[in-house]
Amino acid sequence: MAKSTPFPSGFQFLAEHFDRVQQENLLDIIRDVLGSAPLYRPEMPRTGKPFSVRMSNCGALGWVSDKDGYRYQPTHPVTGNPWPPIPEILLSLWQELSPDAALPEACLINFYNEDARMGLHQDRDEETFDAPVISVSLGDTAVFRIGGVERKSPTRSMKLQSGDVVVLGGEARLAFHGIDRLVPNTSTLMRQGGRVNLTLRRVTKP
Ligand code: MD3
Ligand code: FE
């Protein structure tokens, strides 16, 4: 058997960290958040090409992308309202998995339908990389790809299922990663299918 590329150090995968009932509760909470901060479609810097993923945020800061670039900002780009607070259950998750880090300031909410993808990228719009990024997946399974800190580093892929949590600390914090595709009809959590991914981030230096 060929060896697969190792995961970068600091990569922690917690399969089905949330059980079905917890996933349903979390999804209800996220629906509430999206009621006040609706999903919108970001655009690529310069070209203005629309993302296939729709996004929103909660927390003091939210990650946005438009023709002017990528940035964190305190308000929703369409409604102009402040982002709603990060729900308690997600703050508890952060404190459980990353007790030494300063609290998260942003929770990016990504929504994928069957056609959505996210190209290989690094998350480096934050002022500090000391804290990990913590990701929660809900709904249909996704094929996730992760490499190393250089774009040319070899990559490996794995599936992220509903309830899975990934902690990206240490070297993994700056690893290239993306979502190749969804695997349709793999979850009954959402009646219409699709996938929600939540990423908790510390943005500013504490
Ligand atoms: C590895 N989201 O929002 S989550 C993103 O499933 C993002 O929506 C993907 O990449 C998604 O930026 C992947 C897993 C993940 C999140 C953040 C990371 C992996 C990461 C940051 C650094 C390295
Ligand atoms: Fe990312």
mmCIF file of C-alpha atoms and ligand atoms in Angstrom:
data_model
loop_
_atom_site.group_PDB
_atom_site.id
_atom_site.type_symbol
_atom_site.label_atom_id
_atom_site.label_comp_id
_atom_site.label_asym_id
_atom_site.label_seq_id
_atom_site.Cartn_x
_atom_site.Cartn_y
_atom_site.Cartn_z
ATOM 1 C CA MET A 1 0.000 0.000 0.000
ATOM 2 C CA ALA A 2 1.204 3.501 -0.823
ATOM 3 C CA LYS A 3 1.690 5.732 2.203
ATOM 4 C CA SER A 4 -0.619 8.721 2.390
ATOM 5 C CA THR A 5 0.669 12.170 3.164
ATOM 6 C CA PRO A 6 0.648 12.668 6.938
ATOM 7 C CA PHE A 7 -1.680 15.228 8.456
ATOM 8 C CA PRO A 8 0.134 18.396 9.492
ATOM 9 C CA SER A 9 0.972 18.481 13.213
ATOM 10 C CA GLY A 10 -1.694 20.242 15.244
ATOM 11 C CA PHE A 11 -4.476 18.678 13.154
ATOM 12 C CA GLN A 12 -7.052 17.038 15.408
ATOM 13 C CA PHE A 13 -10.094 15.230 14.037
ATOM 14 C CA LEU A 14 -13.006 14.467 16.377
ATOM 15 C CA ALA A 15 -15.419 12.171 14.513
ATOM 16 C CA GLU A 16 -19.084 12.709 15.460
ATOM 17 C CA HIS A 17 -18.146 14.952 18.375
ATOM 18 C CA PHE A 18 -21.790 16.098 18.323
ATOM 19 C CA ASP A 19 -24.492 13.412 18.373
ATOM 20 C CA ARG A 20 -27.705 13.663 16.331
ATOM 21 C CA VAL A 21 -29.706 15.534 18.977
ATOM 22 C CA GLN A 22 -26.874 18.020 19.530
ATOM 23 C CA GLN A 23 -26.608 18.511 15.746
ATOM 24 C CA GLU A 24 -30.350 19.257 15.546
ATOM 25 C CA ASN A 25 -30.092 21.740 18.415
ATOM 26 C CA LEU A 26 -27.046 23.425 16.910
ATOM 27 C CA LEU A 27 -28.740 23.660 13.517
ATOM 28 C CA ASP A 28 -31.804 25.292 15.134
ATOM 29 C CA ILE A 29 -29.503 27.848 16.773
ATOM 30 C CA ILE A 30 -27.753 28.537 13.451
ATOM 31 C CA ARG A 31 -31.140 28.979 11.735
ATOM 32 C CA ASP A 32 -31.911 31.697 14.297
ATOM 33 C CA VAL A 33 -28.573 33.383 13.606
ATOM 34 C CA LEU A 34 -29.277 33.275 9.859
ATOM 35 C CA GLY A 35 -32.698 34.814 10.525
ATOM 36 C CA SER A 36 -30.952 38.009 11.625
ATOM 37 C CA ALA A 37 -27.777 37.682 9.519
ATOM 38 C CA PRO A 38 -28.931 36.072 6.245
ATOM 39 C CA LEU A 39 -26.655 34.042 3.989
ATOM 40 C CA TYR A 40 -25.238 36.154 1.169
ATOM 41 C CA ARG A 41 -23.002 35.317 -1.768
ATOM 42 C CA PRO A 42 -19.464 36.729 -1.436
ATOM 43 C CA GLU A 43 -17.448 37.753 -4.512
ATOM 44 C CA MET A 44 -13.794 37.230 -5.356
ATOM 45 C CA PRO A 45 -11.427 40.157 -4.878
ATOM 46 C CA ARG A 46 -10.725 42.111 -8.105
ATOM 47 C CA THR A 47 -12.762 39.898 -10.472
ATOM 48 C CA GLY A 48 -16.035 40.031 -8.551
ATOM 49 C CA LYS A 49 -16.681 36.383 -9.495
ATOM 50 C CA PRO A 50 -19.359 35.035 -7.144
ATOM 51 C CA PHE A 51 -18.480 32.257 -4.680
ATOM 52 C CA SER A 52 -20.398 28.994 -5.026
ATOM 53 C CA VAL A 53 -20.553 28.880 -1.209
ATOM 54 C CA ARG A 54 -22.961 31.256 0.555
ATOM 55 C CA MET A 55 -21.820 32.757 3.842
ATOM 56 C CA SER A 56 -22.746 34.616 6.986
ATOM 57 C CA ASN A 57 -21.093 35.136 10.381
ATOM 58 C CA CYS A 58 -21.703 35.572 14.043
ATOM 59 C CA GLY A 59 -19.408 37.202 16.587
ATOM 60 C CA ALA A 60 -17.903 40.664 17.025
ATOM 61 C CA LEU A 61 -16.186 40.289 13.647
ATOM 62 C CA GLY A 62 -17.168 38.504 10.452
ATOM 63 C CA TRP A 63 -15.073 37.414 7.481
ATOM 64 C CA VAL A 64 -16.241 38.928 4.187
ATOM 65 C CA SER A 65 -15.003 39.017 0.600
ATOM 66 C CA ASP A 66 -15.860 41.444 -2.191
ATOM 67 C CA LYS A 67 -14.113 43.251 -5.061
ATOM 68 C CA ASP A 68 -12.086 45.246 -2.512
ATOM 69 C CA GLY A 69 -10.605 42.113 -0.922
ATOM 70 C CA TYR A 70 -10.880 39.757 2.038
ATOM 71 C CA ARG A 71 -11.290 41.231 5.519
ATOM 72 C CA TYR A 72 -12.973 41.002 8.896
ATOM 73 C CA GLN A 73 -15.631 43.595 9.656
ATOM 74 C CA PRO A 74 -18.174 44.165 12.472
ATOM 75 C CA THR A 75 -21.265 44.381 10.231
ATOM 76 C CA HIS A 76 -23.146 42.299 7.648
ATOM 77 C CA PRO A 77 -22.250 43.499 4.120
ATOM 78 C CA VAL A 78 -25.883 43.485 2.932
ATOM 79 C CA THR A 79 -27.982 44.460 5.973
ATOM 80 C CA GLY A 80 -25.339 46.694 7.576
ATOM 81 C CA ASN A 81 -26.287 45.292 10.994
ATOM 82 C CA PRO A 82 -23.792 44.027 13.584
ATOM 83 C CA TRP A 83 -23.318 40.245 13.431
ATOM 84 C CA PRO A 84 -25.310 38.316 16.076
ATOM 85 C CA PRO A 85 -23.310 36.918 19.010
ATOM 86 C CA ILE A 86 -21.551 33.542 18.870
ATOM 87 C CA PRO A 87 -23.947 30.998 20.452
ATOM 88 C CA GLU A 88 -22.998 29.654 23.929
ATOM 89 C CA ILE A 89 -22.694 26.056 22.695
ATOM 90 C CA LEU A 90 -19.905 27.111 20.311
ATOM 91 C CA LEU A 91 -18.099 29.155 22.969
ATOM 92 C CA SER A 92 -18.246 26.072 25.222
ATOM 93 C CA LEU A 93 -16.812 23.917 22.439
ATOM 94 C CA TRP A 94 -13.916 26.371 22.043
ATOM 95 C CA GLN A 95 -13.207 26.395 25.786
ATOM 96 C CA GLU A 96 -13.320 22.610 25.914
ATOM 97 C CA LEU A 97 -10.955 22.062 22.973
ATOM 98 C CA SER A 98 -8.732 25.125 23.245
ATOM 99 C CA PRO A 99 -8.757 26.132 26.935
ATOM 100 C CA ASP A 100 -5.549 28.193 26.726
ATOM 101 C CA ALA A 101 -6.486 30.353 23.735
ATOM 102 C CA ALA A 102 -8.222 33.723 23.893
ATOM 103 C CA LEU A 103 -11.940 33.457 23.064
ATOM 104 C CA PRO A 104 -13.037 33.406 19.416
ATOM 105 C CA GLU A 105 -14.215 36.682 17.872
ATOM 106 C CA ALA A 106 -15.600 35.317 14.618
ATOM 107 C CA CYS A 107 -17.656 32.346 13.549
ATOM 108 C CA LEU A 108 -17.863 32.044 9.770
ATOM 109 C CA ILE A 109 -20.930 30.148 8.552
ATOM 110 C CA ASN A 110 -20.485 28.475 5.161
ATOM 111 C CA PHE A 111 -23.448 26.938 3.315
ATOM 112 C CA TYR A 112 -22.802 24.439 0.517
ATOM 113 C CA ASN A 113 -25.350 23.078 -1.911
ATOM 114 C CA GLU A 114 -24.494 20.114 -4.174
ATOM 115 C CA ASP A 115 -22.611 22.332 -6.614
ATOM 116 C CA ALA A 116 -20.573 24.358 -4.140
ATOM 117 C CA ARG A 117 -16.810 24.023 -3.725
ATOM 118 C CA MET A 118 -14.011 25.835 -1.962
ATOM 119 C CA GLY A 119 -10.633 25.990 -3.673
ATOM 120 C CA LEU A 120 -7.354 25.299 -1.892
ATOM 121 C CA HIS A 121 -6.466 28.280 0.322
ATOM 122 C CA GLN A 122 -4.864 29.341 3.589
ATOM 123 C CA ASP A 123 -6.736 31.162 6.364
ATOM 124 C CA ARG A 124 -4.420 34.093 6.988
ATOM 125 C CA ASP A 125 -6.570 37.198 7.260
ATOM 126 C CA GLU A 126 -6.319 37.067 11.063
ATOM 127 C CA GLU A 127 -3.850 39.218 13.023
ATOM 128 C CA THR A 128 -2.767 36.219 15.090
ATOM 129 C CA PHE A 129 -2.314 32.536 14.345
ATOM 130 C CA ASP A 130 -1.691 31.600 17.987
ATOM 131 C CA ALA A 131 -5.202 30.266 18.460
ATOM 132 C CA PRO A 132 -6.450 27.301 16.441
ATOM 133 C CA VAL A 133 -9.367 27.375 14.026
ATOM 134 C CA ILE A 134 -12.144 25.022 15.130
ATOM 135 C CA SER A 135 -14.537 23.669 12.494
ATOM 136 C CA VAL A 136 -17.937 21.984 12.911
ATOM 137 C CA SER A 137 -19.654 20.179 10.017
ATOM 138 C CA LEU A 138 -23.448 19.699 9.754
ATOM 139 C CA GLY A 139 -25.484 17.983 7.043
ATOM 140 C CA ASP A 140 -24.177 16.261 3.936
ATOM 141 C CA THR A 141 -20.672 14.772 3.902
ATOM 142 C CA ALA A 142 -17.908 16.802 2.237
ATOM 143 C CA VAL A 143 -14.644 15.723 0.635
ATOM 144 C CA PHE A 144 -12.087 17.883 2.450
ATOM 145 C CA ARG A 145 -8.517 18.346 1.199
ATOM 146 C CA ILE A 146 -5.555 19.405 3.312
ATOM 147 C CA GLY A 147 -1.889 19.907 2.419
ATOM 148 C CA GLY A 148 1.035 21.700 3.992
ATOM 149 C CA VAL A 149 2.046 25.307 4.535
ATOM 150 C CA GLU A 150 3.180 25.683 0.911
ATOM 151 C CA ARG A 151 0.757 25.479 -1.997
ATOM 152 C CA LYS A 152 2.998 22.912 -3.687
ATOM 153 C CA SER A 153 3.049 20.566 -0.662
ATOM 154 C CA PRO A 154 1.327 17.217 -1.241
ATOM 155 C CA THR A 155 -2.303 17.009 -0.136
ATOM 156 C CA ARG A 156 -4.572 14.277 1.155
ATOM 157 C CA SER A 157 -8.312 14.125 1.287
ATOM 158 C CA MET A 158 -10.777 12.864 3.855
ATOM 159 C CA LYS A 159 -14.513 13.039 4.394
ATOM 160 C CA LEU A 160 -16.103 15.401 6.897
ATOM 161 C CA GLN A 161 -19.463 14.151 8.150
ATOM 162 C CA SER A 162 -22.258 15.730 10.129
ATOM 163 C CA GLY A 163 -21.203 16.243 13.754
ATOM 164 C CA ASP A 164 -17.473 16.034 13.019
ATOM 165 C CA VAL A 165 -15.215 18.648 14.600
ATOM 166 C CA VAL A 166 -11.716 19.549 13.387
ATOM 167 C CA VAL A 167 -9.161 21.537 15.383
ATOM 168 C CA LEU A 168 -6.464 23.243 13.291
ATOM 169 C CA GLY A 169 -3.677 24.384 15.580
ATOM 170 C CA GLY A 170 0.100 24.508 15.368
ATOM 171 C CA GLU A 171 1.460 23.808 11.903
ATOM 172 C CA ALA A 172 -2.000 22.870 10.611
ATOM 173 C CA ARG A 173 -3.218 26.426 11.318
ATOM 174 C CA LEU A 174 -1.535 27.680 8.136
ATOM 175 C CA ALA A 175 -2.011 24.561 6.024
ATOM 176 C CA PHE A 176 -3.600 24.857 2.583
ATOM 177 C CA HIS A 177 -7.068 23.286 2.560
ATOM 178 C CA GLY A 178 -10.329 23.266 0.652
ATOM 179 C CA ILE A 179 -13.561 21.424 -0.100
ATOM 180 C CA ASP A 180 -13.527 19.381 -3.328
ATOM 181 C CA ARG A 181 -17.240 18.542 -3.340
ATOM 182 C CA LEU A 182 -20.207 17.357 -1.336
ATOM 183 C CA VAL A 183 -21.419 13.788 -1.328
ATOM 184 C CA PRO A 184 -25.156 14.343 -1.962
ATOM 185 C CA ASN A 185 -27.867 12.634 0.121
ATOM 186 C CA THR A 186 -25.525 11.521 2.887
ATOM 187 C CA SER A 187 -27.394 13.158 5.785
ATOM 188 C CA THR A 188 -31.005 13.563 6.850
ATOM 189 C CA LEU A 189 -30.236 16.516 9.150
ATOM 190 C CA MET A 190 -31.458 19.085 6.616
ATOM 191 C CA ARG A 191 -34.633 18.220 4.685
ATOM 192 C CA GLN A 192 -33.368 19.924 1.522
ATOM 193 C CA GLY A 193 -29.827 18.575 1.834
ATOM 194 C CA GLY A 194 -26.689 20.671 1.741
ATOM 195 C CA ARG A 195 -23.954 21.307 4.263
ATOM 196 C CA VAL A 196 -23.221 23.928 6.890
ATOM 197 C CA ASN A 197 -19.681 24.458 8.136
ATOM 198 C CA LEU A 198 -18.916 26.647 11.120
ATOM 199 C CA THR A 199 -15.376 27.906 11.746
ATOM 200 C CA LEU A 200 -14.500 29.612 15.011
ATOM 201 C CA ARG A 201 -11.578 32.031 14.843
ATOM 202 C CA ARG A 202 -9.592 34.402 17.017
ATOM 203 C CA VAL A 203 -8.945 37.460 14.821
ATOM 204 C CA THR A 204 -7.098 40.058 16.938
ATOM 205 C CA LYS A 205 -4.131 39.707 19.278
ATOM 206 C CA PRO A 206 -5.491 39.216 22.789
HETATM 207 C C1 MD3 B 1 -7.257 23.917 7.869
HETATM 208 N N1 MD3 B 1 -13.915 25.997 5.442
HETATM 209 O O1 MD3 B 1 -14.078 28.609 6.086
HETATM 210 S S1 MD3 B 1 -13.443 23.497 7.410
HETATM 211 C C2 MD3 B 1 -12.977 28.188 5.684
HETATM 212 O O2 MD3 B 1 -15.671 23.047 5.195
HETATM 213 C C3 MD3 B 1 -12.852 26.785 5.276
HETATM 214 O O3 MD3 B 1 -16.275 25.082 4.876
HETATM 215 C C4 MD3 B 1 -13.981 24.658 4.966
HETATM 216 O O4 MD3 B 1 -11.835 26.394 4.808
HETATM 217 C C5 MD3 B 1 -15.407 24.215 5.034
HETATM 218 O O5 MD3 B 1 -11.958 28.885 5.624
HETATM 219 C C6 MD3 B 1 -13.067 23.727 5.706
HETATM 220 C C7 MD3 B 1 -11.973 22.807 8.034
HETATM 221 C C8 MD3 B 1 -10.870 23.818 8.143
HETATM 222 C C9 MD3 B 1 -11.117 25.091 8.562
HETATM 223 C C10 MD3 B 1 -10.090 25.985 8.755
HETATM 224 C C11 MD3 B 1 -8.793 25.601 8.524
HETATM 225 C C12 MD3 B 1 -9.606 23.434 7.892
HETATM 226 C C13 MD3 B 1 -8.550 24.325 8.078
HETATM 227 C C14 MD3 B 1 -7.719 26.476 8.755
HETATM 228 C C15 MD3 B 1 -6.453 26.051 8.563
HETATM 229 C C16 MD3 B 1 -6.209 24.770 8.102
HETATM 230 FE FE FE B 2 -10.300 27.895 5.243
#
